[in-house]
Coordinates of C-alpha atoms in Angstrom, one line a residue:
M24 CA 24.9 40.2 27.9
N25 CA 21.7 40.4 29.8
P26 CA 22.3 37.9 32.7
M27 CA 18.6 37.0 32.7
L28 CA 18.9 35.6 29.1
S29 CA 22.2 33.8 29.6
N30 CA 22.3 30.0 30.0
P31 CA 22.5 29.3 33.7
R32 CA 25.4 27.0 34.7
S33 CA 24.4 23.4 35.4
E34 CA 24.7 22.2 39.0
L35 CA 26.0 18.8 37.8
H36 CA 28.4 17.9 35.0
A37 CA 26.7 18.0 31.6
L38 CA 27.7 14.5 30.5
Q39 CA 26.5 13.4 27.1
P40 CA 24.7 10.1 26.9
F41 CA 26.4 7.3 25.0
G42 CA 24.8 5.6 21.9
E43 CA 22.2 8.3 21.2
G44 CA 20.2 7.5 18.0
T45 CA 21.0 3.8 18.1
G46 CA 19.5 0.6 19.6
E47 CA 22.5 0.7 22.1
V48 CA 21.6 4.0 23.7
E49 CA 22.7 4.3 27.4
S50 CA 20.1 3.7 30.2
L51 CA 19.3 6.5 32.6
L52 CA 20.6 4.3 35.4
S53 CA 24.0 4.0 33.7
Y54 CA 24.0 7.8 33.1
F55 CA 23.3 8.3 36.8
C56 CA 26.2 6.0 37.8
R57 CA 28.6 7.8 35.5
L58 CA 27.5 11.1 36.9
A59 CA 28.3 10.0 40.4
V60 CA 31.8 8.8 39.3
S61 CA 32.3 12.2 37.5
H62 CA 31.7 14.0 40.8
S63 CA 33.6 11.4 42.9
V64 CA 30.7 10.7 45.2
S65 CA 28.7 7.6 46.0
T66 CA 25.6 6.8 44.0
L67 CA 23.7 6.8 47.3
A68 CA 25.0 10.3 48.3
L69 CA 24.1 11.7 44.8
S70 CA 20.6 10.1 44.8
R71 CA 19.8 11.6 48.3
S72 CA 21.2 15.0 47.2
I73 CA 19.0 15.0 44.1
A74 CA 15.9 13.8 46.0
Q75 CA 16.3 16.5 48.7
R76 CA 17.1 19.2 46.0
F77 CA 13.7 18.5 44.4
E78 CA 12.0 18.1 47.8
H79 CA 11.1 14.4 47.4
K80 CA 10.6 12.6 50.7
V81 CA 13.5 10.3 51.4
T82 CA 12.9 7.4 53.8
P83 CA 15.7 6.1 56.0
N84 CA 15.9 2.9 54.0
F85 CA 16.0 4.7 50.6
D86 CA 17.9 2.6 48.1
W87 CA 18.7 4.3 44.7
H88 CA 19.1 1.1 42.7
Q89 CA 15.5 0.0 43.5
R90 CA 14.1 3.1 41.7
Q91 CA 12.9 2.1 38.2
F92 CA 14.9 4.9 36.5
A93 CA 14.5 3.4 33.0
G94 CA 10.8 2.3 33.1
I95 CA 7.6 4.0 32.2
R96 CA 6.3 4.8 35.7
E97 CA 6.4 8.1 37.7
S98 CA 9.9 7.4 39.0
A99 CA 11.3 7.5 35.5
I100 CA 10.0 10.9 34.5
T101 CA 10.8 12.3 37.9
W102 CA 14.4 11.3 37.8
S103 CA 15.0 12.0 34.1
A104 CA 13.5 15.5 34.6
A105 CA 15.6 16.1 37.7
L106 CA 18.8 15.1 36.0
S107 CA 18.0 17.2 32.9
A108 CA 17.4 20.2 35.2
L109 CA 20.7 19.7 37.1
T110 CA 22.9 18.8 34.1
A111 CA 21.4 21.1 31.5
V112 CA 21.2 18.0 29.2
Q113 CA 17.8 18.0 27.4
G114 CA 15.8 14.9 26.7
L115 CA 17.1 12.5 29.2
D116 CA 13.7 10.8 29.1
R117 CA 15.0 9.2 25.9
L118 CA 17.3 7.1 28.1
T119 CA 14.1 5.4 29.5
F120 CA 11.1 3.7 28.0
L121 CA 8.9 6.7 28.7
P122 CA 8.2 7.5 25.0
W123 CA 6.1 4.3 25.0
Q124 CA 4.2 5.0 28.2
D125 CA 0.8 5.5 26.4
V126 CA 1.0 2.2 24.5
I127 CA 2.3 -0.1 27.2
S128 CA 0.3 -0.6 30.4
Q129 CA 1.8 0.9 33.5
N130 CA 2.4 -2.5 35.0
G131 CA 3.2 -4.1 31.7
L132 CA 6.9 -3.3 31.3
S133 CA 9.0 -5.1 33.8
I134 CA 12.4 -3.7 34.7
V135 CA 15.1 -6.1 35.8
T136 CA 15.9 -6.0 39.5
R137 CA 19.2 -7.8 39.2
G138 CA 21.2 -5.7 36.7
Q139 CA 22.0 -7.8 33.6
F140 CA 24.7 -7.0 31.0
C141 CA 26.5 -8.4 28.0
P142 CA 30.3 -8.9 28.7
A143 CA 31.0 -8.8 25.0
C144 CA 29.5 -5.3 24.6
L145 CA 31.5 -4.0 27.5
A146 CA 34.7 -5.6 26.1
D147 CA 33.9 -3.9 22.7
D148 CA 33.5 -0.5 24.5
L149 CA 36.9 -0.8 26.1
A150 CA 38.6 -2.1 22.9
Q151 CA 37.2 0.8 20.8
G152 CA 38.4 3.4 23.3
R153 CA 34.9 4.1 24.7
E154 CA 33.9 4.3 28.3
P155 CA 31.9 1.2 29.1
Y156 CA 28.2 1.7 29.8
F157 CA 24.9 -0.2 30.4
R158 CA 22.4 -0.2 27.5
L159 CA 18.8 0.7 27.9
A160 CA 17.6 -2.5 26.2
W161 CA 19.3 -4.5 29.1
E162 CA 16.8 -2.9 31.5
S163 CA 13.8 -4.7 30.1
A164 CA 13.1 -8.1 31.7
E165 CA 11.9 -9.3 28.3
V166 CA 15.4 -9.1 26.9
R167 CA 17.5 -12.1 27.9
V168 CA 20.2 -12.0 25.1
C169 CA 22.4 -9.5 23.4
A170 CA 20.9 -8.5 20.0
R171 CA 24.4 -7.9 18.6
H172 CA 26.4 -10.8 19.9
G173 CA 23.6 -13.4 20.3
S174 CA 24.9 -14.4 23.8
S175 CA 22.9 -14.6 27.0
L176 CA 22.9 -11.6 29.3
T177 CA 24.3 -12.3 32.7
T178 CA 24.1 -10.9 36.2
Q179 CA 27.3 -12.5 37.5
C180 CA 30.9 -11.5 37.6
S181 CA 33.0 -14.1 35.8
H182 CA 36.0 -13.4 38.2
C183 CA 34.4 -13.6 41.7
G184 CA 31.2 -15.4 40.8
K185 CA 29.1 -12.9 42.8
D186 CA 25.5 -12.2 41.5
N187 CA 23.7 -8.9 41.1
I188 CA 27.0 -7.0 41.0
R189 CA 26.1 -4.5 38.2
H190 CA 24.7 -1.7 40.4
A191 CA 23.7 -3.0 43.9
A192 CA 26.4 -1.0 45.7
A193 CA 27.1 2.5 47.0
Y194 CA 30.0 3.1 44.5
V195 CA 29.4 1.9 40.9
V196 CA 31.6 2.3 37.9
P197 CA 29.8 1.0 34.8
G198 CA 31.7 -2.0 33.4
W199 CA 33.4 -3.0 36.6
C200 CA 32.3 -5.4 39.3
S201 CA 31.0 -3.6 42.4
H202 CA 32.2 -6.4 44.6
C203 CA 35.7 -7.4 43.5
G204 CA 36.5 -4.5 41.1
E205 CA 37.3 -6.7 38.1
F206 CA 36.3 -5.7 34.6
L207 CA 32.9 -7.3 33.6
G208 CA 33.9 -7.6 30.0
K209 CA 35.7 -10.8 30.6
T210 CA 33.5 -13.3 28.8
S211 CA 32.8 -16.7 30.3
S212 CA 33.6 -19.9 28.4
A213 CA 30.2 -21.2 29.3
A214 CA 28.4 -18.4 27.4
G215 CA 26.6 -20.1 24.5
M216 CA 24.3 -19.1 21.7
T217 CA 20.7 -18.6 22.4
D218 CA 17.4 -19.7 20.8
P219 CA 16.0 -17.7 17.8
A220 CA 12.9 -16.5 19.7
S221 CA 15.0 -14.8 22.4
R222 CA 17.2 -13.1 19.7
W223 CA 14.1 -12.0 17.9
V224 CA 12.7 -10.3 21.1
A225 CA 16.1 -8.6 21.7
R226 CA 16.1 -7.3 18.1
Q227 CA 12.5 -6.0 18.4
I228 CA 13.2 -4.1 21.6
G229 CA 16.6 -2.9 20.2
E230 CA 14.7 -1.4 17.2
L231 CA 12.2 0.1 19.6
V232 CA 15.0 1.8 21.6
A233 CA 16.5 3.1 18.3
V234 CA 13.3 4.5 17.0
Q235 CA 12.3 6.3 20.1
Q236 CA 15.4 8.6 19.7
V237 CA 13.9 10.2 16.5
L238 CA 10.1 10.0 17.2
E239 CA 8.4 13.1 15.8
T240 CA 5.2 12.4 17.8
T241 CA 4.6 10.4 20.9
P242 CA 2.9 7.0 20.1
T243 CA -0.8 7.1 21.2
R244 CA -3.1 4.4 22.6
N245 CA -5.7 5.2 19.9
K246 CA -3.3 4.4 17.1
L247 CA -2.3 1.1 18.8
I248 CA -5.9 0.0 19.3
N249 CA -6.7 0.9 15.7
A250 CA -3.7 -1.2 14.6
I251 CA -4.9 -4.2 16.7
T252 CA -8.5 -3.8 15.3
H253 CA -7.1 -3.8 11.8
L254 CA -5.1 -7.0 12.5
I255 CA -8.2 -8.7 14.0
T256 CA -10.2 -7.7 10.9
E257 CA -7.6 -8.9 8.4
L258 CA -6.5 -12.1 10.1
D259 CA -9.6 -13.3 12.1
H260 CA -12.5 -11.6 10.2
G261 CA -13.2 -9.2 13.1
Q262 CA -13.5 -12.0 15.7
S263 CA -11.7 -10.9 18.8
A264 CA -12.1 -14.4 20.5
A265 CA -10.2 -16.0 17.6
F266 CA -7.6 -13.3 17.7
A267 CA -7.2 -14.0 21.5
R268 CA -6.6 -17.7 20.8
R269 CA -4.1 -16.7 18.1
I270 CA -1.9 -14.7 20.4
G271 CA -2.5 -16.9 23.5
V272 CA -4.4 -14.5 25.8
A273 CA -7.9 -14.6 27.3
K274 CA -10.7 -13.1 25.1
S275 CA -11.7 -10.9 28.0
T276 CA -8.2 -9.3 27.8
V277 CA -8.7 -8.4 24.2
H278 CA -12.2 -7.1 24.9
H279 CA -10.7 -4.9 27.7
W280 CA -8.2 -3.4 25.1
L281 CA -10.9 -2.7 22.5
K282 CA -13.9 -1.7 24.6
G283 CA -12.4 -0.6 27.9
E284 CA -9.4 1.5 28.9
G285 CA -6.9 -1.4 28.9
T286 CA -3.5 -1.3 27.1
P287 CA -1.4 -4.4 26.2
T288 CA 1.7 -5.3 28.2
L289 CA 5.0 -5.4 26.4
E290 CA 4.9 -9.2 26.5
A291 CA 1.4 -9.2 24.9
S292 CA 2.5 -6.7 22.2
L293 CA 5.4 -9.0 21.4
K294 CA 3.0 -11.9 21.1
I295 CA 0.8 -9.9 18.7
A296 CA 3.8 -8.9 16.6
A297 CA 5.2 -12.4 16.4
Q298 CA 1.8 -14.0 15.5
C299 CA 0.7 -11.4 13.0
G300 CA 4.0 -10.9 11.1
A301 CA 4.5 -7.3 12.2
S302 CA 7.3 -5.7 14.0
L303 CA 6.9 -4.4 17.5
M304 CA 7.7 -0.9 16.3
Q305 CA 5.0 -1.0 13.6
L306 CA 2.5 -2.2 16.2
L307 CA 3.2 0.3 19.0
T308 CA 3.4 3.3 16.6
G309 CA 0.2 2.1 14.9
N310 CA 1.9 2.3 11.4
L311 CA 0.9 -0.8 9.5
S312 CA 1.2 0.8 6.0
D313 CA 4.0 -1.6 5.1
W314 CA 2.4 -4.7 6.8
E315 CA 1.4 -7.7 4.8
R316 CA -0.6 -10.6 5.8
P317 CA 1.7 -13.6 6.6
Q318 CA -0.4 -15.9 4.5
A319 CA -3.3 -15.7 2.1
D320 CA -6.8 -16.4 3.4
Q321 CA -9.4 -17.4 0.7
Q322 CA -12.4 -17.5 3.1
L323 CA -15.1 -15.0 2.2
V324 CA -15.7 -12.3 4.8
L325 CA -19.2 -11.0 5.4
S326 CA -19.5 -7.3 5.8
L327 CA -21.3 -7.1 9.2
P328 CA -22.1 -3.8 11.0
Q329 CA -19.6 -3.0 13.7
P330 CA -20.6 -1.4 17.0
T331 CA -19.8 2.3 17.3
P332 CA -16.7 2.6 19.5
R333 CA -16.9 4.8 22.5
A334 CA -15.4 8.2 21.8
R335 CA -12.2 8.9 23.7
A336 CA -10.6 12.2 24.3
A337 CA -8.0 13.1 21.7
Q338 CA -4.4 13.2 23.0
R339 CA -3.1 16.7 23.3
E340 CA -0.4 17.6 20.8
L341 CA 2.1 20.1 22.3
D342 CA 3.6 22.8 20.1
W343 CA 7.0 23.3 21.7
G344 CA 7.8 26.2 19.5
D345 CA 4.8 28.1 20.8
L346 CA 5.5 27.0 24.4
E347 CA 9.1 28.2 24.0
R348 CA 7.9 31.6 23.0
K349 CA 5.5 31.8 25.9
L350 CA 8.4 30.8 28.3
Q351 CA 10.5 33.6 26.8
E352 CA 7.6 36.0 27.6
F353 CA 7.5 34.8 31.2
L354 CA 11.2 35.7 31.5
L355 CA 10.2 39.4 30.8
L356 CA 7.5 39.6 33.4
P357 CA 8.1 42.3 36.0
T358 CA 7.5 39.8 38.8
P359 CA 9.3 36.5 38.3
I360 CA 7.3 33.3 38.4
S361 CA 8.5 29.8 39.4
V362 CA 8.8 26.9 37.0
L363 CA 5.8 25.2 38.6
E364 CA 3.7 28.3 38.0
A365 CA 4.9 28.5 34.4
G366 CA 3.8 24.9 33.9
R367 CA 0.4 25.6 35.5
R368 CA -0.2 28.5 33.2
L369 CA 0.8 26.5 30.1
N370 CA -1.0 23.4 31.3
V371 CA 2.2 21.4 31.0
E372 CA 4.1 19.5 33.7
A373 CA 7.2 21.3 35.0
R374 CA 9.2 18.1 34.4
Q375 CA 8.3 18.2 30.7
L376 CA 9.5 21.8 30.5
Y377 CA 12.9 20.7 31.8
L378 CA 13.0 17.8 29.3
R379 CA 11.9 19.8 26.1
A380 CA 12.8 23.5 26.9
N381 CA 15.7 23.0 29.2
M382 CA 17.6 26.2 28.9
T383 CA 14.7 28.6 29.1
T384 CA 13.1 26.6 31.9
R385 CA 16.3 26.8 34.0
Q386 CA 16.5 30.5 33.3
L387 CA 13.1 30.8 34.8
G388 CA 14.1 28.8 37.8
E389 CA 17.3 30.9 38.3
R390 CA 15.3 34.1 38.0
W391 CA 12.8 32.8 40.5
K392 CA 15.5 31.8 43.0
A393 CA 17.2 35.2 42.7
Y394 CA 13.9 36.9 43.3
L395 CA 13.3 34.8 46.4
R396 CA 16.7 35.7 47.7
R397 CA 16.1 39.4 47.2
R398 CA 12.7 39.1 49.0
Q399 CA 14.3 37.3 51.9
V400 CA 17.0 40.1 52.2
E401 CA 14.2 42.7 52.2
H402 CA 12.3 40.8 54.9
V403 CA 15.4 40.6 57.1
V404 CA 16.1 44.3 56.7
N405 CA 12.5 45.1 57.6
A406 CA 12.6 42.8 60.7
W407 CA 16.1 43.7 62.0
P408 CA 15.0 46.7 64.2
Y409 CA 12.2 44.7 65.7
L410 CA 14.5 41.7 66.4
E411 CA 17.2 44.0 68.0
Q412 CA 14.7 45.6 70.3
A413 CA 13.3 42.2 71.2
C414 CA 16.7 40.9 72.1
I415 CA 17.5 43.9 74.3
D416 CA 14.1 43.6 76.1
I417 CA 14.7 39.9 76.7
W418 CA 18.2 40.4 78.1
A419 CA 16.9 43.2 80.3
E420 CA 14.5 40.6 81.9
G421 CA 17.4 38.2 82.4
K422 CA 16.0 35.6 80.0
A423 CA 17.6 33.7 77.1
V424 CA 16.7 34.7 73.5
T425 CA 14.4 31.9 72.2
R426 CA 11.9 31.7 69.4
R427 CA 9.0 31.8 71.8
E428 CA 10.3 34.9 73.6
V429 CA 10.9 36.7 70.3
A430 CA 7.5 35.7 68.9
A431 CA 5.8 37.3 72.0
R432 CA 7.5 40.7 71.3
V433 CA 7.6 40.9 67.5
P434 CA 4.4 41.1 65.3
A435 CA 3.6 37.9 63.5
P436 CA 3.5 39.6 60.0
I437 CA 7.1 40.6 60.6
L438 CA 8.3 37.1 61.6
A439 CA 6.2 35.0 59.1
P440 CA 8.3 35.7 56.0
L441 CA 11.6 35.0 57.7
T442 CA 13.3 31.7 57.0
N443 CA 16.1 30.4 59.3
L444 CA 14.9 32.7 62.2
L445 CA 17.4 31.2 64.6
L446 CA 20.4 32.0 62.4
I447 CA 19.1 35.5 61.9
L448 CA 18.7 35.9 65.7
K449 CA 22.4 34.7 66.2
D450 CA 23.5 37.5 63.8
V451 CA 21.4 40.1 65.6
Q452 CA 22.9 39.1 69.0
S453 CA 26.4 39.0 67.6
H454 CA 25.9 42.5 66.3
L455 CA 24.5 43.8 69.6
M456 CA 27.4 42.3 71.6
K457 CA 30.1 44.1 69.6
P458 CA 31.8 46.6 71.8
D459 CA 31.4 49.4 69.3
S460 CA 27.8 48.7 68.5
E461 CA 24.7 50.4 69.8
P462 CA 21.1 49.1 69.7
G463 CA 20.4 51.1 66.6
G464 CA 23.4 49.6 64.8
E465 CA 25.4 52.8 65.0
K466 CA 28.9 53.2 66.5

């Protein structure tokens, strides 16, 4: 088998996410915690290792659980792509809300800061022989109850009473308290049933999470705005101010959606769905073909001319079959290229390549790294005679071998390509100090 075309081994365990294709799919944060447990390392150590592996700047007070792994911001795509690259598991962005990033404003989806969970769900996991895990739906601050059990989500351990014990620790095993170690599936007698509105919200977001696993195309802002415009026309005769009053927002907010570049928050989209008799999924996907008006309206509607909307650039549809073929062609280039260069040539983010064409992208990466290693060996071989002579001359002058002394004696084009120059100089000096070695490397 051609090693270039083989599937490179993953650097981290290729764990499969739980609950795929359902409204109870695992969150990326839970997946990350299970990955740390699988490697018997702390979540902090794993997060720092991944950040350094992908050359992200890590501050001294870096705290992994403050990253919004499951949201729609830059952090979510960065960490989902990094984990896909290291585990060889494709599509880990489906463990986040990223599929909806074009139809929910960037600051419009709040992720809980104090990890919440449903004890009954964790108890079911254990009873059915599954490994307990945290659901993606629990990451949304809009969800306060369990859609399946109807009980309130909690952030407290029923055994020790500590709050925020789901993931705020260095070592986290999903399903067990990070403070006292007790199982979090022990339900509290105080847990009661919740109001219908909260359960409706939980069901809507659960449906959204389930649908995003099988989306054929990414939801677009244009379809969302067209759906909102249709609702305004059907329910409020095209009057955006009346529609704003209907859903309880300022009329300037609705105007910003329709005439500007604004996008509704998740909370606003839930209000629209609730007041207009549509589901959240229908609204965000822009598919109102099955929608019916919640009540008949006999008022006559005048056909008034509508202002021509400002043209917006059409969203680019990516043909991943064609992109896969082009990536395969890159594998056959005489001179390897990096994943970043491949993304530049295809006008696609490298992170998306890891998420949608995982194996071929990692083959490109391995080929590039092997090429860099070969080049470095060539540079060292080329520089070795110069470094040997420089060391001999420096010793003859009674000086210590330092980077500055070597740079004064070796041409800059010879030194520039070398990485880890000090380690190479140690090897050169060790070779020269062998009793049976001569300056030319001959015995």
